[in-house]
Amino acid sequence: MDILQLFLETGFWVAMVRMATPLIFGTLGELICERAGVVNLGIEGIMAAGCMGGWMWVFLGGSLWGGIVFAACIGIAFGMLHSLFAVYLGLSQHVSGLGLTMLGSSLSAFVFRMLLPKATTPPKIVPFAPLDLPVLSHIPFLGEVVFSQTALTLLAFAMVIIVAYILFKTPLGLALRMVGENPMAVEAQGLSVLGLRTAAVCAGSAMMAVGGAFLTLSAFDAYYIGMVNGRGWICIALVVFSSWKPYKALLGCLLFAAFDAVQMRVQQQAGMAIPYQLYLALPYIFSIIALIIMSRKAAYPKALLIPFRKGER
Amino acid sequence: MRIEPRENQSLGRLILALFLAVAAALSVCSLLILWSGASPVQGWLLMVKGALGSKFAISETLTRATPLIFTGLAAAVAFKAKLWNIGGEGQFYLGACMAILLGTDTGLSAWALIPWLFVAGALAGGLFLLVPTLLKTHMNVDEVVTTLLLNFVVLLFVNWLVFGPWKDPMSMGWPQSAPVVDAAALPVLLAKTRLHLGFVLGVGAAVLVWLFMERTVWGFEIRAVGHNPNASRFAGMPVNAVIVRTALISGGLAAMAGVSELLGVKGYLTTDLSPGFGYTGIVVAMLAALHPLGVVASALFVAMIYIGADSMSRAINISNYIADVTTAVSLLAVLCALFFTKYRIRRG
């Protein structure tokens, strides 16, 4: 068992990029929300809802991309709920988010059981096929690791670039960041604080749901209850780790997925010597350690968690 | 449209708001029953009958409410100080682990053993919550994420225990620990039911927590720090020490839920000892508007939903996940309702 050997295998890097994909969507989504000053703890449930909704769309005869769009719509619906509670009414972002997580997780389990009451073995769909692009997919190493993934993985990478561009190079991005730092100033500019925050939360939630849908439409071909399994919470830790910057978020997701891929390989090779539960716990422990390291100098958006009400200071 | 604070807050308005919130949650639930093809009226009758229809049904509801009282109190105390302890699930299991660790191989009598197990469990839970709390107070690490992630770690730890070192050789291969000694079992309150002493302890804990929060300096400090930490610091309160105390109490209460459930219902440890009691405790606390005595009432309400839904799902073709949906919706509805007791919306 040689870890260095592992890094020479292309298969390891392919697995890393695949495992990073849902995290990239989720982390970017949470990043957008938090940049606008709203923590979205609904992420775990929104991912669950996207995971089930996207899968169910395809299972009932829809197209794969239709499933992605449907998942995004579910995400937007949850985003609107979170905006109503946490932005418009200015209620506790924590409690609203946790409530939405409970709602998303339980509702997806309920709908799944209602539509498929007799499913003992999880029914399957035909998921996204790996890409075979001309030229690009045939570049040595990079072609296999990046361009032979499914289209969703490329979409995730593209989203990193798009989100970074919008946030840092456009007036909209400036307004979004300002609304998370100093909403009074945004108000003084004649822009709608509540509108901007709502837009950010809805866009972010849509991305979270697409990240969930990746699990059932690309990484795997079936849905089972409890599938998201804490990935949403890990994304929240990754946002802090990334200092709210999209490219660092991408790096964080890839690093995290690399750890995850290593632990899976080591687990296969080490056999029973170390309890497998320890390996399964490692991703959560890594996230906590990453949080501890980064939190000391974490520059949280100044207006994070603070509701904005016109005329109230 | 403008949101402005109300000048006065009345108890009547609060009760009305809670009532409306519960009604809203139940009507969403009715839609789901309608979707399954049954009539909501029939569904509700089945639920009420399942939760309250017989002596046995009532005893089951009270049994289910018992751990929820403890985890609800845990969330209520922590949230009062704005300490976001979402780790009730993990603390629950740690309490249960302590009960197995100290309760399987001991010659103590019931009078000594049961209090000892509760104290030891509470200590374990409180100290466990201390880790994310100290990370929060000293290193600025967000406790929401750390407590949430630790739940997964604890559950995997319990999984390892019951599949590995603690696996009972007498369990025919099932992943479960050996049972606690007979002296550790909580006495049953009502013959031929599962209702156990834990329920009385839970209600007692609620009264104690209420007295503590309302009538002691420490309780006052917890409320003050939650309301405005800067003002509390200015007034000379040791803010970090107050948060640490809150963590010990909250973690301890959540762990006592685990001890009570283990000693009162199962007797041995499995990975499904809790169907999410730690998370449901958050709903219970919110439904009670974080009031310790209200926690008892809301725990009973939530337990009725779960027991009733189980019974309804056996009678008509509906998934018992409807209970989880209903509690989630009631959490959100209560959140809104409490808002309208403090604010009003004005035109213009």
XYZ file of C-alpha atoms in Angstrom:
661
model
C 0.000 0.000 0.000
C 1.825 3.034 -1.248
C 0.068 6.377 -1.200
C 2.517 7.855 -3.695
C 1.659 5.083 -6.116
C -1.955 6.126 -5.775
C -1.292 9.617 -7.052
C 0.172 8.175 -10.254
C -3.082 6.380 -11.051
C -5.401 8.299 -13.346
C -8.375 6.504 -11.808
C -7.724 8.223 -8.497
C -7.885 11.690 -10.057
C -11.020 10.787 -11.986
C -12.674 9.705 -8.738
C -11.549 12.878 -7.021
C -13.098 15.161 -9.643
C -16.317 13.119 -9.656
C -16.617 13.254 -5.851
C -15.887 16.978 -5.847
C -18.711 17.826 -8.253
C -21.728 17.868 -5.877
C -19.594 19.729 -3.338
C -18.679 22.369 -5.927
C -22.338 23.038 -6.680
C -23.297 23.080 -3.005
C -20.364 25.197 -1.874
C -20.864 27.764 -4.645
C -24.561 27.933 -3.819
C -23.905 28.535 -0.126
C -21.151 30.997 -1.016
C -23.553 33.134 -3.054
C -26.094 33.173 -0.214
C -23.499 34.080 2.412
C -21.908 36.761 0.233
C -25.330 38.427 0.263
C -25.482 38.125 4.046
C -27.761 35.105 4.398
C -26.651 31.781 5.865
C -28.634 28.986 4.243
C -28.729 25.987 6.559
C -31.445 24.594 4.317
C -28.662 23.277 2.073
C -28.828 19.704 3.361
C -32.565 19.462 2.729
C -32.404 21.363 -0.568
C -29.782 18.916 -1.810
C -32.005 16.035 -0.698
C -34.988 17.541 -2.515
C -32.964 18.109 -5.699
C -31.541 14.615 -5.404
C -34.992 13.018 -5.209
C -36.822 15.482 -7.478
C -34.326 15.272 -10.316
C -34.270 11.504 -10.128
C -38.054 11.217 -9.986
C -38.411 13.472 -13.057
C -36.195 11.147 -15.072
C -37.736 7.996 -13.600
C -41.215 9.162 -14.612
C -40.082 9.585 -18.197
C -38.493 13.050 -18.350
C -35.148 13.794 -19.896
C -31.929 14.008 -17.886
C -31.511 17.724 -18.497
C -35.185 18.163 -17.695
C -34.396 16.530 -14.340
C -31.625 19.046 -13.737
C -33.925 21.960 -14.573
C -36.636 20.491 -12.357
C -34.164 20.122 -9.492
C -33.109 23.739 -9.971
C -36.765 24.815 -9.823
C -37.206 22.905 -6.559
C -34.120 24.687 -5.282
C -35.585 28.054 -6.257
C -38.839 27.206 -4.475
C -36.931 26.429 -1.280
C -34.853 29.559 -1.817
C -38.035 31.623 -2.004
C -39.250 30.121 1.270
C -35.933 30.889 2.946
C -36.078 34.439 1.547
C -39.590 34.922 2.815
C -38.634 33.842 6.335
C -35.038 35.013 6.678
C -34.958 38.020 4.343
C -38.421 39.576 4.195
C -39.573 38.774 7.722
C -36.021 38.880 9.082
C -36.484 35.697 11.147
C -33.604 33.654 12.536
C -31.619 32.410 9.549
C -30.501 29.422 11.572
C -33.950 28.228 12.536
C -35.470 28.900 9.125
C -32.630 27.012 7.456
C -32.862 24.052 9.813
C -36.614 23.971 9.295
C -36.130 23.898 5.536
C -33.585 21.106 5.885
C -36.101 19.080 7.877
C -38.800 19.896 5.331
C -36.636 19.063 2.309
C -35.374 15.779 3.739
C -38.720 14.562 5.029
C -40.732 15.712 2.023
C -38.405 13.958 -0.415
C -38.583 10.750 1.617
C -42.374 11.072 1.819
C -42.865 11.731 -1.907
C -40.515 8.892 -2.825
C -42.437 6.463 -0.609
C -45.801 7.680 -1.916
C -44.871 7.369 -5.587
C -42.985 4.099 -5.203
C -44.546 2.345 -2.219
C -43.519 -1.136 -3.202
C -39.928 -0.465 -4.186
C -37.813 -2.901 -2.206
C -34.717 -2.654 -4.389
C -34.218 0.935 -5.508
C -35.377 1.292 -9.127
C -32.775 2.581 -11.552
C -32.556 5.131 -14.350
C -29.996 5.590 -17.118
C -27.727 8.358 -15.780
C -25.622 10.877 -17.677
C -23.015 9.144 -19.844
C -19.362 10.164 -19.649
C -18.473 12.730 -22.303
C -16.475 11.856 -25.363
C -15.515 15.250 -26.759
C -13.450 15.544 -29.901
C -9.806 16.359 -29.120
C -10.449 17.469 -25.516
C -11.345 14.042 -24.159
C -8.253 12.593 -25.812
C -5.689 14.854 -24.199
C -3.544 12.586 -22.073
C -4.424 12.665 -18.328
C -6.423 15.928 -18.381
C -8.735 14.495 -21.026
C -9.555 11.557 -18.824
C -9.677 13.389 -15.508
C -11.736 16.412 -16.578
C -13.183 16.058 -20.054
C -14.348 12.439 -19.816
C -16.554 13.133 -16.791
C -20.246 13.785 -17.304
C -21.500 17.115 -18.598
C -22.549 18.088 -15.078
C -18.959 18.102 -13.884
C -18.005 20.477 -16.676
C -21.023 22.584 -15.750
C -19.746 22.722 -12.171
C -16.338 23.967 -13.320
C -18.011 26.478 -15.613
C -20.162 27.703 -12.713
C -17.032 28.458 -10.693
C -15.807 30.744 -13.449
C -19.227 32.310 -14.003
C -19.853 32.942 -10.304
C -16.367 34.392 -9.834
C -16.867 36.641 -12.851
C -20.287 37.859 -11.752
C -19.221 38.429 -8.157
C -16.027 40.334 -8.852
C -16.333 41.829 -12.330
C -19.923 43.015 -12.708
C -22.025 45.732 -11.041
C -24.487 43.019 -9.983
C -21.686 41.188 -8.173
C -20.585 44.375 -6.471
C -24.129 44.991 -5.284
C -24.428 41.393 -4.055
C -21.235 41.608 -2.072
C -22.171 44.997 -0.691
C -25.525 43.720 0.487
C -23.613 41.219 2.616
C -21.216 43.799 3.978
C -23.144 47.018 4.295
C -26.820 46.847 3.326
C -27.426 50.452 4.411
C -25.034 51.624 1.711
C -26.898 49.555 -0.877
C -30.148 51.087 0.270
C -28.604 54.546 -0.051
C -27.713 53.724 -3.651
C -31.389 53.159 -4.340
C -31.066 49.396 -4.790
C -33.365 46.909 -3.112
C -31.569 45.069 -0.315
C -34.345 42.530 0.065
C -34.555 41.965 -3.695
C -30.829 41.369 -4.052
C -30.743 39.008 -1.097
C -33.724 37.083 -2.425
C -32.084 36.743 -5.833
C -28.870 35.484 -4.258
C -30.640 32.979 -2.005
C -32.750 31.632 -4.892
C -29.780 31.322 -7.263
C -27.691 29.691 -4.547
C -30.450 27.265 -3.592
C -30.910 26.275 -7.243
C -27.221 25.355 -7.394
C -27.464 23.331 -4.196
C -30.375 21.370 -5.639
C -28.445 20.694 -8.861
C -25.585 19.431 -6.699
C -28.036 17.032 -5.078
C -29.362 15.960 -8.470
C -25.807 15.135 -9.566
C -25.804 12.335 -6.986
C -28.751 10.514 -8.542
C -28.388 11.525 -12.199
C -24.659 11.202 -12.675
C -22.717 9.703 -9.772
C -25.268 6.944 -9.208
C -28.423 5.718 -10.924
C -30.848 5.246 -8.034
C -32.209 7.251 -5.115
C -32.278 6.113 -1.552
C -33.457 7.971 1.533
C -30.643 9.710 3.387
C -28.449 9.827 0.301
C -27.058 13.334 0.828
C -25.611 12.165 4.141
C -24.138 15.389 5.496
C -22.644 16.682 2.229
C -24.576 19.925 2.688
C -23.011 20.556 6.096
C -19.591 19.839 4.625
C -20.267 22.492 1.962
C -20.959 25.038 4.702
C -17.588 24.234 6.266
C -15.967 24.503 2.830
C -17.397 27.999 2.347
C -15.581 29.185 5.461
C -12.493 27.316 4.305
C -12.652 29.164 0.973
C -12.842 32.612 2.618
C -15.954 33.188 0.437
C -13.934 33.092 -2.790
C -15.125 30.878 -5.675
C -11.710 29.691 -6.891
C -10.611 28.829 -3.371
C -13.929 27.045 -2.961
C -13.104 24.938 -6.019
C -9.693 24.203 -4.544
C -11.266 23.292 -1.201
C -13.766 20.919 -2.824
C -11.024 19.210 -4.853
C -8.778 18.903 -1.790
C -11.617 17.513 0.255
C -12.556 15.054 -2.480
C -8.912 14.015 -2.747
C -8.854 13.179 0.974
C -12.073 11.289 0.513
C -10.732 9.357 -2.471
C -7.522 8.530 -0.590
C -9.387 7.259 2.439
C -11.549 5.039 0.235
C -8.520 3.491 -1.465
C -6.633 3.051 1.771
C -9.720 1.494 3.292
C -9.916 -1.056 0.477
C -6.258 -1.967 0.848
C -5.930 -1.921 4.614
C -8.819 -4.349 5.001
C -10.057 -4.963 8.510
C -6.996 -3.682 10.380
C -8.628 -0.326 11.102
C -12.412 -0.116 11.615
C -14.109 1.148 8.467
C -16.238 3.530 10.534
C -13.101 5.560 11.209
C -12.628 6.069 7.479
C -16.256 7.083 7.086
C -15.863 9.574 9.928
C -12.745 11.125 8.424
C -14.522 13.472 5.971
C -16.496 15.006 8.848
C -13.402 15.267 11.015
C -11.455 16.849 8.141
C -14.186 19.432 7.697
C -14.069 20.328 11.381
C -10.273 20.622 11.301
C -10.430 22.774 8.168
C -12.978 24.999 9.912
C -10.751 25.352 12.973
C -7.717 26.265 10.885
C -9.519 28.814 8.768
C -11.836 30.340 11.362
C -9.171 32.271 13.249
C -8.767 34.758 10.460
C -12.101 34.167 8.757
C -13.431 37.433 7.372
C -17.150 36.716 7.572
C -19.305 39.061 5.470
C -20.055 41.826 7.971
C -23.821 41.717 7.646
C -24.050 37.902 7.774
C -26.996 36.761 9.936
C -28.190 40.343 10.459
C -31.665 40.913 9.036
C -32.281 44.144 7.203
C -35.405 46.120 7.980
C -36.027 49.465 6.415
C -35.586 52.274 8.885
C -34.294 49.999 11.645
C -30.712 50.125 12.785
C -45.369 47.490 3.211
C -43.509 48.170 6.403
C -42.596 45.977 9.340
C -42.712 47.613 12.716
C -42.374 46.338 16.267
C -45.475 46.065 18.431
C -45.483 48.230 21.539
C -46.939 45.605 23.806
C -46.854 41.829 23.812
C -49.808 39.949 25.156
C -49.995 36.345 26.272
C -53.318 35.934 24.468
C -51.751 36.933 21.170
C -48.918 34.472 21.737
C -51.310 31.592 22.369
C -53.429 32.572 19.370
C -50.304 32.694 17.183
C -49.158 29.254 18.307
C -52.646 27.889 17.734
C -52.763 29.329 14.207
C -49.307 27.951 13.433
C -50.298 24.464 14.483
C -53.489 24.778 12.448
C -51.455 25.815 9.400
C -49.126 22.840 9.829
C -52.032 20.442 10.191
C -53.709 21.764 7.051
C -50.539 21.179 5.022
C -50.555 17.689 6.460
C -54.198 17.330 5.379
C -53.202 18.056 1.787
C -50.727 15.198 1.946
C -53.400 12.854 3.293
C -55.680 13.997 0.484
C -52.950 13.164 -2.025
C -52.777 9.605 -0.732
C -56.444 9.199 -1.647
C -57.845 9.085 1.876
C -60.066 11.766 3.360
C -58.242 14.098 5.741
C -61.021 13.771 8.305
C -60.611 10.018 8.356
C -56.824 10.476 8.511
C -57.078 12.805 11.497
C -59.482 10.541 13.320
C -57.080 7.654 12.782
C -54.191 9.751 14.046
C -56.014 10.921 17.163
C -57.203 7.394 17.828
C -53.700 6.043 17.302
C -52.166 8.582 19.668
C -54.877 8.894 22.346
C -57.481 6.230 21.608
C -56.667 3.770 24.363
C -54.700 3.446 27.554
C -51.960 1.762 25.577
C -51.970 4.463 22.884
C -51.664 7.198 25.505
C -48.850 5.357 27.218
C -47.010 5.045 23.898
C -47.405 8.776 23.252
C -46.049 9.608 26.710
C -43.163 7.188 26.170
C -42.323 8.845 22.862
C -42.563 12.302 24.440
C -40.049 11.423 27.181
C -36.785 11.767 25.200
C -38.276 14.738 23.337
C -38.775 16.623 26.616
C -35.080 16.240 27.396
C -33.792 17.093 23.916
C -36.334 19.922 23.674
C -35.074 21.382 26.964
C -31.494 21.002 25.706
C -32.286 23.048 22.597
C -34.390 25.575 24.523
C -31.658 26.374 27.055
C -28.942 26.635 24.417
C -31.004 28.714 22.000
C -31.891 31.134 24.823
C -28.198 31.957 25.022
C -27.995 31.971 21.191
C -25.694 28.981 21.456
C -26.732 26.959 18.402
C -26.417 23.435 19.715
C -27.599 21.281 16.807
C -25.651 18.368 18.253
C -28.450 16.952 20.410
C -28.411 13.740 18.406
C -24.739 13.123 19.127
C -25.091 14.029 22.809
C -28.090 11.700 23.044
C -25.973 8.772 21.860
C -23.073 9.685 24.142
C -25.445 9.549 27.109
C -26.655 6.145 25.962
C -23.029 4.999 25.560
C -22.220 6.029 29.135
C -25.215 4.060 30.376
C -23.882 0.947 28.657
C -20.276 1.604 29.698
C -21.186 1.909 33.398
C -24.406 -0.050 33.601
C -23.644 -3.483 32.195
C -21.144 -4.808 34.707
C -22.006 -3.437 38.108
C -23.357 -4.607 41.419
C -24.827 -1.274 42.525
C -28.417 -1.178 43.702
C -31.050 0.617 41.612
C -31.144 3.561 44.051
C -27.488 4.282 43.482
C -27.077 3.060 39.930
C -29.840 4.986 38.124
C -28.855 8.432 39.465
C -25.197 7.600 38.827
C -25.904 6.690 35.194
C -27.899 9.884 34.634
C -25.130 12.010 36.163
C -22.378 10.243 34.232
C -24.334 10.466 30.973
C -25.094 14.142 31.497
C -21.429 14.834 32.211
C -20.368 13.078 29.033
C -22.890 15.004 26.936
C -22.037 18.328 28.540
C -18.292 17.860 28.161
C -18.790 16.768 24.572
C -20.671 19.967 23.732
C -17.894 21.868 25.483
C -15.525 21.114 22.576
C -17.476 23.028 19.882
C -18.396 25.662 22.493
C -14.789 26.416 23.428
C -13.918 26.452 19.738
C -16.663 29.068 19.359
C -15.692 31.245 22.293
C -11.925 31.062 21.857
C -11.322 30.466 18.155
C -14.393 31.913 16.467
C -15.412 28.545 14.970
C -19.100 28.452 14.046
C -20.773 25.965 16.405
C -23.676 25.182 14.075
C -21.474 23.350 11.619
C -19.224 21.691 14.196
C -22.106 20.346 16.305
C -23.872 19.116 13.161
C -20.794 17.357 11.812
C -20.010 15.792 15.203
C -23.420 14.083 15.095
C -22.202 12.032 12.142
C -18.938 11.239 13.911
C -20.720 10.056 17.064
C -23.158 7.912 15.109
C -20.265 6.208 13.296
C -18.573 5.714 16.671
C -21.703 4.013 18.020
C -21.872 1.972 14.823
C -18.317 0.787 15.448
C -19.101 -0.030 19.093
C -22.137 -2.187 18.345
C -20.554 -3.954 15.376
C -17.200 -4.312 17.129
C -16.053 -4.256 20.741
C -19.474 -3.933 22.373
C -21.294 -6.432 20.192
C -23.308 -8.786 22.355
C -22.241 -12.387 21.665
C -25.740 -13.450 22.788
C -27.540 -11.264 20.231
C -27.652 -13.835 17.404
C -25.517 -11.593 15.210
C -27.611 -8.440 15.547
C -25.500 -5.308 15.930
C -26.394 -4.416 19.489
C -24.615 -4.104 22.809
C -25.159 -6.300 25.825
C -28.098 -5.090 27.954
C -27.696 -3.088 31.159
C -28.162 -4.938 34.451
C -31.723 -5.320 35.750
C -31.121 -2.818 38.543
C -30.515 -0.105 35.934
C -33.880 -0.542 34.212
C -36.213 2.371 34.906
C -39.382 1.215 36.696
C -42.479 0.994 34.526
C -45.176 3.408 35.682
C -48.197 1.639 34.252
C -48.495 -2.131 34.121
C -48.447 -3.716 30.648
C -47.135 -0.540 28.981
C -43.693 0.834 28.199
C -44.276 4.107 30.066
C -41.339 4.455 32.426
C -39.959 6.673 35.171
C -38.091 8.737 32.567
C -41.288 10.625 31.822
C -41.566 11.837 35.404
C -37.873 12.723 35.386
C -38.370 14.667 32.162
C -41.260 16.691 33.583
C -39.217 17.247 36.755
C -36.281 18.423 34.645
C -38.577 20.863 32.827
C -39.739 22.380 36.130
C -36.166 22.624 37.396
C -34.947 24.224 34.177
C -37.844 26.689 34.350
C -36.997 27.659 37.934
C -33.342 27.884 36.998
C -33.952 30.139 34.006
C -36.487 32.383 35.747
C -35.362 32.510 39.349
C -31.566 32.266 39.463
C -28.771 34.644 38.565
C -27.189 32.086 36.263
C -30.437 31.676 34.400
C -30.829 35.412 34.087
C -27.298 35.653 32.726
C -28.051 33.038 30.094
C -31.063 35.027 28.911
C -29.131 38.296 29.001
C -26.200 36.936 27.012
C -28.573 35.550 24.416
C -30.340 38.867 24.151
C -27.299 41.074 23.841
C -23.797 39.740 24.549
C -22.175 43.163 24.290
C -24.513 44.749 26.801
C -24.032 41.750 29.099
C -20.276 42.123 28.900
C -20.630 45.826 29.623
C -22.750 44.994 32.658
C -19.886 42.863 33.954
C -21.143 39.406 33.091
C -18.504 36.795 32.238
C -19.998 36.134 28.786
C -17.749 33.222 27.826
C -18.261 31.549 31.198
C -22.031 31.918 30.791
C -21.881 30.278 27.360
C -19.772 27.440 28.742
C -22.303 26.864 31.564
C -25.102 26.865 29.024
C -23.249 24.276 26.961
C -22.760 21.990 29.972
C -26.462 22.183 30.837
C -27.680 21.786 27.265
C -25.360 18.917 26.398
C -26.194 17.267 29.710
C -29.932 17.449 29.104
C -29.612 15.983 25.605
C -27.484 13.146 26.966
C -30.055 12.453 29.693
C -32.536 11.792 26.898
C -30.221 9.028 25.726
C -29.812 7.590 29.223
C -33.559 7.656 29.835
C -34.385 6.069 26.490
C -31.794 3.358 26.946
C -32.669 2.504 30.550
C -36.393 2.954 30.096
C -37.211 1.429 26.724
C -34.556 -0.721 25.092
C -31.989 -1.691 27.715
C -29.268 -2.112 25.091
C -27.531 0.120 22.557
C -28.279 0.050 18.831
C -27.713 2.584 16.074
C -31.463 3.160 15.783
C -32.036 3.989 19.441
C -32.968 7.492 18.313
C -35.035 8.195 15.198
C -33.705 11.763 15.224
C -34.747 12.765 18.773
C -31.896 15.297 18.831
C -33.157 17.093 15.733
C -36.817 16.825 16.700
C -35.851 18.426 20.019
C -35.153 21.625 18.089
C -38.716 21.617 16.761
C -40.045 20.908 20.249
C -38.100 23.846 21.683
C -39.259 26.221 18.955
C -42.898 25.124 19.265
C -42.616 25.958 22.947
C -41.138 29.388 22.119
C -38.125 28.186 24.178
C -40.201 28.092 27.385
C -39.141 25.117 29.557
C -42.685 24.270 30.695
C -43.976 24.749 27.168
C -41.451 22.125 26.101
C -43.459 19.462 27.942
C -46.625 20.419 26.062
C -44.935 20.632 22.691
C -43.099 17.337 23.249
C -46.491 15.725 23.882
C -47.885 17.330 20.722
C -44.975 16.147 18.568
C -45.117 12.677 20.107
C -48.830 12.524 19.262
C -48.026 13.321 15.639
C -45.416 10.563 15.444
C -47.421 7.877 17.225
C -50.596 8.913 15.407
C -48.889 8.904 12.023
C -47.441 5.445 12.634
C -50.887 4.168 13.421
C -52.481 6.007 10.473
C -49.903 4.710 8.007
C -50.770 1.168 9.018
C -54.486 1.790 8.434
C -54.381 3.758 5.195
C -51.906 3.763 2.375
C -49.656 6.627 3.443
C -45.975 6.846 4.330
C -45.236 7.550 7.991
C -42.730 10.176 6.846
C -45.810 12.400 7.005
C -44.962 12.888 10.687
C -41.569 14.361 9.826
C -43.132 16.622 7.211
C -45.764 17.832 9.694
C -43.221 18.650 12.401
C -40.988 20.464 9.902
C -43.924 22.538 8.664
C -45.003 23.317 12.212
C -41.478 24.528 13.004
C -41.598 26.994 10.103
C -45.170 28.016 10.883
C -44.339 28.708 14.536
C -41.295 30.702 13.501
C -43.604 32.972 11.465
C -46.294 33.060 14.138
C -43.842 34.191 16.820
C -42.730 36.946 14.480
C -46.251 38.327 14.297
C -46.494 38.476 18.081
C -43.547 40.878 18.086
C -44.047 42.784 14.847
C -46.866 43.945 12.659
C -46.992 44.751 8.975
C -48.295 48.155 7.996
C -49.212 49.390 4.594
C -47.291 52.310 3.123
